[in-house]
Amino acid sequence: KAGVTQTPRYLIKTRGQQVTLSCSPISGHRSVSWYQQTPGQGLQFLFEYFSETQRNKGNFPGRFSGRQFSNSRSEMNVSTLELGDSALYLCASSSTGTSYAMQETQYFGPGTRLLVL
Amino acid sequence: SQQGEEDPQALSIQEGENATMNCSYKTSINNLQWYRQNSGRGLVHLILIRSNEREKHSGRLRVTLDTSKKSSSLLITASRAADTASYFCATGMDSNYQLIWGAGTKLIIKP
């Protein structure tokens, strides 16, 4: 099976702009989670989608949003970009269907590196 | 605050030596996982160990879990240059649907 794919791999934006990142999970995986990774804060959970519904959400402002499509592909949107949003954004999928899917083995994509100038 | 804390933060050893890194956590867990990340890329799952398990092996990797001490260790035997990476532990708890991640151990294997 193909792994988790993320597009684009690199992105440069300026403050105030918005950005949309895309993630395609492993075929058959319905749980998709998003993480932000920075040197200072480490790996921070953004949200999880399952069957097109946001099932869990981390402590990020409303500028961060996402959605999931019927084919389980997911997008993440960040509006009104700030310098502090510069990070590696990782998407992960899981085959488990339970509410604790995120606690099972996560399969990560290569990430999208976002630089906000 | 982070649930899992890795120790040491950085480790540099010669190729062929064994590498041991530790993870401590604060509250009861359902499971603990170890992941590897190469130079700012995606994370790769290594091993998942459940709270009722004490030891698991996968190739050159051995993970132990001591729930009484709330700690886990990852041993990489006969290290190779390709093992150079950051290693993260992540814990799953009843009180939280998500995994809680540690800050990672940066491992450098010198040729």
mmCIF file of C-alpha atoms in Angstrom:
data_model
loop_
_atom_site.group_PDB
_atom_site.id
_atom_site.type_symbol
_atom_site.label_atom_id
_atom_site.label_comp_id
_atom_site.label_asym_id
_atom_site.label_seq_id
_atom_site.Cartn_x
_atom_site.Cartn_y
_atom_site.Cartn_z
ATOM 1 C CA LYS A 1 0.000 0.000 0.000
ATOM 2 C CA ALA A 2 1.117 3.542 -0.637
ATOM 3 C CA GLY A 3 2.059 5.511 2.454
ATOM 4 C CA VAL A 4 0.641 8.756 3.735
ATOM 5 C CA THR A 5 1.251 11.582 1.305
ATOM 6 C CA GLN A 6 1.275 15.296 2.012
ATOM 7 C CA THR A 7 1.296 18.206 -0.376
ATOM 8 C CA PRO A 8 2.950 20.541 -0.799
ATOM 9 C CA ARG A 9 6.232 19.571 0.830
ATOM 10 C CA TYR A 10 7.462 23.124 1.234
ATOM 11 C CA LEU A 11 5.635 26.402 1.391
ATOM 12 C CA ILE A 12 6.639 30.008 1.918
ATOM 13 C CA LYS A 13 3.972 32.524 2.850
ATOM 14 C CA THR A 14 3.848 36.016 4.295
ATOM 15 C CA ARG A 15 2.085 37.183 7.426
ATOM 16 C CA GLY A 16 -1.633 37.623 7.013
ATOM 17 C CA GLN A 17 -1.978 35.144 4.195
ATOM 18 C CA GLN A 18 -3.778 31.846 4.456
ATOM 19 C CA VAL A 19 -2.603 28.378 3.535
ATOM 20 C CA THR A 20 -4.166 24.994 2.820
ATOM 21 C CA LEU A 21 -2.278 21.759 3.320
ATOM 22 C CA SER A 22 -3.404 18.401 2.022
ATOM 23 C CA CYS A 23 -3.025 14.874 3.340
ATOM 24 C CA SER A 24 -3.937 11.553 1.755
ATOM 25 C CA PRO A 25 -3.976 8.700 4.277
ATOM 26 C CA ILE A 26 -3.120 5.088 3.675
ATOM 27 C CA SER A 27 -5.918 3.410 1.760
ATOM 28 C CA GLY A 28 -8.555 2.135 4.162
ATOM 29 C CA HIS A 29 -7.481 4.363 7.052
ATOM 30 C CA ARG A 30 -10.302 6.578 8.233
ATOM 31 C CA SER A 31 -8.625 8.358 11.136
ATOM 32 C CA VAL A 32 -6.457 11.298 10.123
ATOM 33 C CA SER A 33 -4.621 13.453 12.648
ATOM 34 C CA TRP A 34 -2.660 16.649 12.215
ATOM 35 C CA TYR A 35 0.318 17.783 14.245
ATOM 36 C CA GLN A 36 2.486 20.864 14.383
ATOM 37 C CA GLN A 37 6.159 20.372 15.131
ATOM 38 C CA THR A 38 8.467 23.187 16.139
ATOM 39 C CA PRO A 39 11.884 23.133 17.816
ATOM 40 C CA GLY A 40 10.546 24.992 20.834
ATOM 41 C CA GLN A 41 7.186 23.283 21.418
ATOM 42 C CA GLY A 42 7.862 19.833 20.041
ATOM 43 C CA LEU A 43 4.998 17.831 18.568
ATOM 44 C CA GLN A 44 1.623 19.408 19.250
ATOM 45 C CA PHE A 45 -1.714 17.817 18.339
ATOM 46 C CA LEU A 46 -3.996 19.944 16.188
ATOM 47 C CA PHE A 47 -7.055 17.807 15.432
ATOM 48 C CA GLU A 48 -8.284 14.404 14.371
ATOM 49 C CA TYR A 49 -10.857 13.580 11.733
ATOM 50 C CA PHE A 50 -12.784 10.351 11.383
ATOM 51 C CA SER A 51 -15.436 9.687 8.776
ATOM 52 C CA GLU A 52 -15.573 13.352 7.774
ATOM 53 C CA THR A 53 -16.133 14.524 11.359
ATOM 54 C CA GLN A 54 -13.721 16.286 13.653
ATOM 55 C CA ARG A 55 -13.503 13.890 16.545
ATOM 56 C CA ASN A 56 -10.789 15.479 18.693
ATOM 57 C CA LYS A 57 -9.187 18.894 18.853
ATOM 58 C CA GLY A 58 -6.044 20.260 20.427
ATOM 59 C CA ASN A 59 -5.451 23.675 21.947
ATOM 60 C CA PHE A 60 -4.948 25.773 18.867
ATOM 61 C CA PRO A 61 -6.751 28.996 17.941
ATOM 62 C CA GLY A 62 -9.652 29.044 15.530
ATOM 63 C CA ARG A 63 -7.318 30.165 12.727
ATOM 64 C CA PHE A 64 -6.452 26.510 12.418
ATOM 65 C CA SER A 65 -9.192 24.454 10.828
ATOM 66 C CA GLY A 66 -9.544 21.292 8.861
ATOM 67 C CA ARG A 67 -11.863 18.996 7.073
ATOM 68 C CA GLN A 68 -12.043 15.472 5.779
ATOM 69 C CA PHE A 69 -13.591 14.259 2.575
ATOM 70 C CA SER A 70 -15.537 11.084 1.906
ATOM 71 C CA ASN A 71 -12.398 9.394 0.547
ATOM 72 C CA SER A 72 -10.665 10.155 3.889
ATOM 73 C CA ARG A 73 -8.353 12.744 2.359
ATOM 74 C CA SER A 74 -7.956 15.670 4.696
ATOM 75 C CA GLU A 75 -7.072 19.306 4.396
ATOM 76 C CA MET A 76 -5.826 21.714 7.002
ATOM 77 C CA ASN A 77 -6.230 25.453 6.682
ATOM 78 C CA VAL A 78 -4.467 28.207 8.555
ATOM 79 C CA SER A 79 -5.832 31.703 8.105
ATOM 80 C CA THR A 80 -4.165 35.018 8.913
ATOM 81 C CA LEU A 81 -0.713 33.486 9.173
ATOM 82 C CA GLU A 82 1.627 34.590 11.927
ATOM 83 C CA LEU A 83 5.401 34.241 12.131
ATOM 84 C CA GLY A 84 4.932 31.671 14.892
ATOM 85 C CA ASP A 85 3.050 29.389 12.531
ATOM 86 C CA SER A 86 6.319 28.490 10.842
ATOM 87 C CA ALA A 87 6.650 24.791 11.502
ATOM 88 C CA LEU A 88 6.627 21.291 10.112
ATOM 89 C CA TYR A 89 3.024 20.145 9.773
ATOM 90 C CA LEU A 90 2.605 16.408 9.981
ATOM 91 C CA CYS A 91 -0.360 14.306 9.070
ATOM 92 C CA ALA A 92 -0.853 10.789 10.386
ATOM 93 C CA SER A 93 -3.392 8.097 9.701
ATOM 94 C CA SER A 94 -4.532 5.115 11.695
ATOM 95 C CA SER A 95 -6.436 1.985 10.750
ATOM 96 C CA THR A 96 -8.249 1.716 14.063
ATOM 97 C CA GLY A 97 -11.859 2.837 14.065
ATOM 98 C CA THR A 98 -12.324 3.353 17.775
ATOM 99 C CA SER A 99 -12.299 6.665 19.614
ATOM 100 C CA TYR A 100 -8.789 5.834 20.751
ATOM 101 C CA ALA A 101 -7.487 5.483 17.182
ATOM 102 C CA MET A 102 -4.858 8.120 17.850
ATOM 103 C CA GLN A 103 -3.388 5.970 20.599
ATOM 104 C CA GLU A 104 -2.754 3.132 18.196
ATOM 105 C CA THR A 105 0.044 2.985 15.636
ATOM 106 C CA GLN A 106 0.194 6.218 13.676
ATOM 107 C CA TYR A 107 1.502 6.269 10.109
ATOM 108 C CA PHE A 108 3.012 9.640 9.339
ATOM 109 C CA GLY A 109 3.472 11.478 6.097
ATOM 110 C CA PRO A 110 6.708 13.316 5.246
ATOM 111 C CA GLY A 111 5.276 16.626 6.401
ATOM 112 C CA THR A 112 4.798 20.079 4.942
ATOM 113 C CA ARG A 113 7.385 22.613 6.006
ATOM 114 C CA LEU A 114 5.764 26.038 6.234
ATOM 115 C CA LEU A 115 7.807 29.190 6.497
ATOM 116 C CA VAL A 116 5.998 32.429 7.279
ATOM 117 C CA LEU A 117 7.888 35.611 6.494
ATOM 118 C CA SER B 1 3.113 19.871 30.291
ATOM 119 C CA GLN B 2 4.592 16.880 28.509
ATOM 120 C CA GLN B 3 3.719 13.431 29.758
ATOM 121 C CA GLY B 4 6.751 11.705 28.350
ATOM 122 C CA GLU B 5 10.252 12.961 28.912
ATOM 123 C CA GLU B 6 13.156 11.362 27.119
ATOM 124 C CA ASP B 7 16.592 11.034 28.579
ATOM 125 C CA PRO B 8 19.215 11.866 27.478
ATOM 126 C CA GLN B 9 18.323 14.790 25.229
ATOM 127 C CA ALA B 10 21.260 13.902 22.990
ATOM 128 C CA LEU B 11 23.458 10.848 22.630
ATOM 129 C CA SER B 12 26.533 10.343 20.473
ATOM 130 C CA ILE B 13 28.100 6.887 20.140
ATOM 131 C CA GLN B 14 30.394 4.950 17.836
ATOM 132 C CA GLU B 15 28.957 2.747 15.149
ATOM 133 C CA GLY B 16 28.560 -0.781 16.426
ATOM 134 C CA GLU B 17 27.888 0.246 20.022
ATOM 135 C CA ASN B 18 24.532 -0.105 21.718
ATOM 136 C CA ALA B 19 22.334 2.940 22.314
ATOM 137 C CA THR B 20 19.912 3.220 25.199
ATOM 138 C CA MET B 21 17.403 5.978 25.669
ATOM 139 C CA ASN B 22 14.778 6.341 28.341
ATOM 140 C CA CYS B 23 11.303 7.748 28.638
ATOM 141 C CA SER B 24 9.577 8.647 31.871
ATOM 142 C CA TYR B 25 5.937 9.560 32.257
ATOM 143 C CA LYS B 26 3.689 10.842 35.012
ATOM 144 C CA THR B 27 0.302 9.128 34.925
ATOM 145 C CA SER B 28 -1.033 5.660 34.167
ATOM 146 C CA ILE B 29 -0.940 4.687 30.523
ATOM 147 C CA ASN B 30 -2.693 2.346 28.111
ATOM 148 C CA ASN B 31 0.324 2.011 25.902
ATOM 149 C CA LEU B 32 3.646 3.588 25.048
ATOM 150 C CA GLN B 33 5.107 3.938 21.591
ATOM 151 C CA TRP B 34 8.502 4.791 20.188
ATOM 152 C CA TYR B 35 8.958 6.641 16.918
ATOM 153 C CA ARG B 36 12.000 7.652 14.889
ATOM 154 C CA GLN B 37 12.369 10.861 12.916
ATOM 155 C CA ASN B 38 15.135 11.470 10.426
ATOM 156 C CA SER B 39 16.230 15.084 10.041
ATOM 157 C CA GLY B 40 12.930 16.991 10.027
ATOM 158 C CA ARG B 41 10.950 14.419 8.099
ATOM 159 C CA GLY B 42 7.946 12.321 9.055
ATOM 160 C CA LEU B 43 7.937 10.021 12.040
ATOM 161 C CA VAL B 44 8.266 6.275 11.652
ATOM 162 C CA HIS B 45 6.614 3.950 14.127
ATOM 163 C CA LEU B 46 9.049 1.561 15.812
ATOM 164 C CA ILE B 47 7.306 -0.320 18.606
ATOM 165 C CA LEU B 48 4.064 -0.145 20.596
ATOM 166 C CA ILE B 49 4.087 -1.716 24.051
ATOM 167 C CA ARG B 50 0.906 -2.030 26.072
ATOM 168 C CA SER B 51 0.631 -1.450 29.798
ATOM 169 C CA ASN B 52 0.376 -5.184 30.535
ATOM 170 C CA GLU B 53 3.546 -5.984 28.588
ATOM 171 C CA ARG B 54 7.064 -5.754 29.964
ATOM 172 C CA GLU B 55 9.280 -6.208 26.940
ATOM 173 C CA LYS B 56 9.036 -6.238 23.139
ATOM 174 C CA HIS B 57 11.563 -6.830 20.415
ATOM 175 C CA SER B 58 11.754 -5.813 16.796
ATOM 176 C CA GLY B 59 14.945 -6.640 14.947
ATOM 177 C CA ARG B 60 17.762 -4.731 16.695
ATOM 178 C CA LEU B 61 15.305 -2.868 18.889
ATOM 179 C CA ARG B 62 14.273 -3.834 22.401
ATOM 180 C CA VAL B 63 11.749 -1.884 24.414
ATOM 181 C CA THR B 64 11.044 -2.411 28.081
ATOM 182 C CA LEU B 65 8.249 -0.967 30.155
ATOM 183 C CA ASP B 66 8.236 -0.633 33.932
ATOM 184 C CA THR B 67 4.826 0.660 34.989
ATOM 185 C CA SER B 68 5.823 0.751 38.669
ATOM 186 C CA LYS B 69 8.576 3.230 37.832
ATOM 187 C CA LYS B 70 6.564 4.857 35.048
ATOM 188 C CA SER B 71 9.417 4.475 32.637
ATOM 189 C CA SER B 72 10.391 2.809 29.388
ATOM 190 C CA SER B 73 13.674 2.257 27.635
ATOM 191 C CA LEU B 74 14.589 1.756 24.006
ATOM 192 C CA LEU B 75 17.739 -0.209 23.262
ATOM 193 C CA ILE B 76 19.256 -0.220 19.794
ATOM 194 C CA THR B 77 21.909 -2.895 19.473
ATOM 195 C CA ALA B 78 24.859 -2.834 17.059
ATOM 196 C CA SER B 79 24.102 0.712 15.963
ATOM 197 C CA ARG B 80 24.553 1.830 12.359
ATOM 198 C CA ALA B 81 25.007 5.238 10.769
ATOM 199 C CA ALA B 82 21.438 4.963 9.461
ATOM 200 C CA ASP B 83 20.185 4.932 13.068
ATOM 201 C CA THR B 84 21.144 8.598 13.360
ATOM 202 C CA ALA B 85 17.811 10.271 14.078
ATOM 203 C CA SER B 86 15.618 11.697 16.801
ATOM 204 C CA TYR B 87 13.655 9.191 18.852
ATOM 205 C CA PHE B 88 10.357 10.068 20.490
ATOM 206 C CA CYS B 89 8.222 8.284 23.004
ATOM 207 C CA ALA B 90 4.486 8.839 23.052
ATOM 208 C CA THR B 91 1.987 7.690 25.655
ATOM 209 C CA GLY B 92 -1.698 6.881 25.392
ATOM 210 C CA MET B 93 -3.863 7.324 28.472
ATOM 211 C CA ASP B 94 -7.494 6.687 29.410
ATOM 212 C CA SER B 95 -7.966 10.344 30.264
ATOM 213 C CA ASN B 96 -6.995 11.617 26.827
ATOM 214 C CA TYR B 97 -7.780 10.364 23.350
ATOM 215 C CA GLN B 98 -4.548 11.647 21.887
ATOM 216 C CA LEU B 99 -0.954 10.554 22.233
ATOM 217 C CA ILE B 100 1.200 12.730 24.436
ATOM 218 C CA TRP B 101 4.676 13.197 23.020
ATOM 219 C CA GLY B 102 8.038 13.658 24.634
ATOM 220 C CA ALA B 103 10.649 16.120 23.424
ATOM 221 C CA GLY B 104 12.831 13.404 21.905
ATOM 222 C CA THR B 105 16.374 12.085 22.124
ATOM 223 C CA LYS B 106 18.748 13.064 19.348
ATOM 224 C CA LEU B 107 20.980 10.098 18.526
ATOM 225 C CA ILE B 108 24.155 10.504 16.488
ATOM 226 C CA ILE B 109 26.077 7.453 15.326
ATOM 227 C CA LYS B 110 29.683 8.244 14.506
ATOM 228 C CA PRO B 111 31.350 6.119 11.787
#
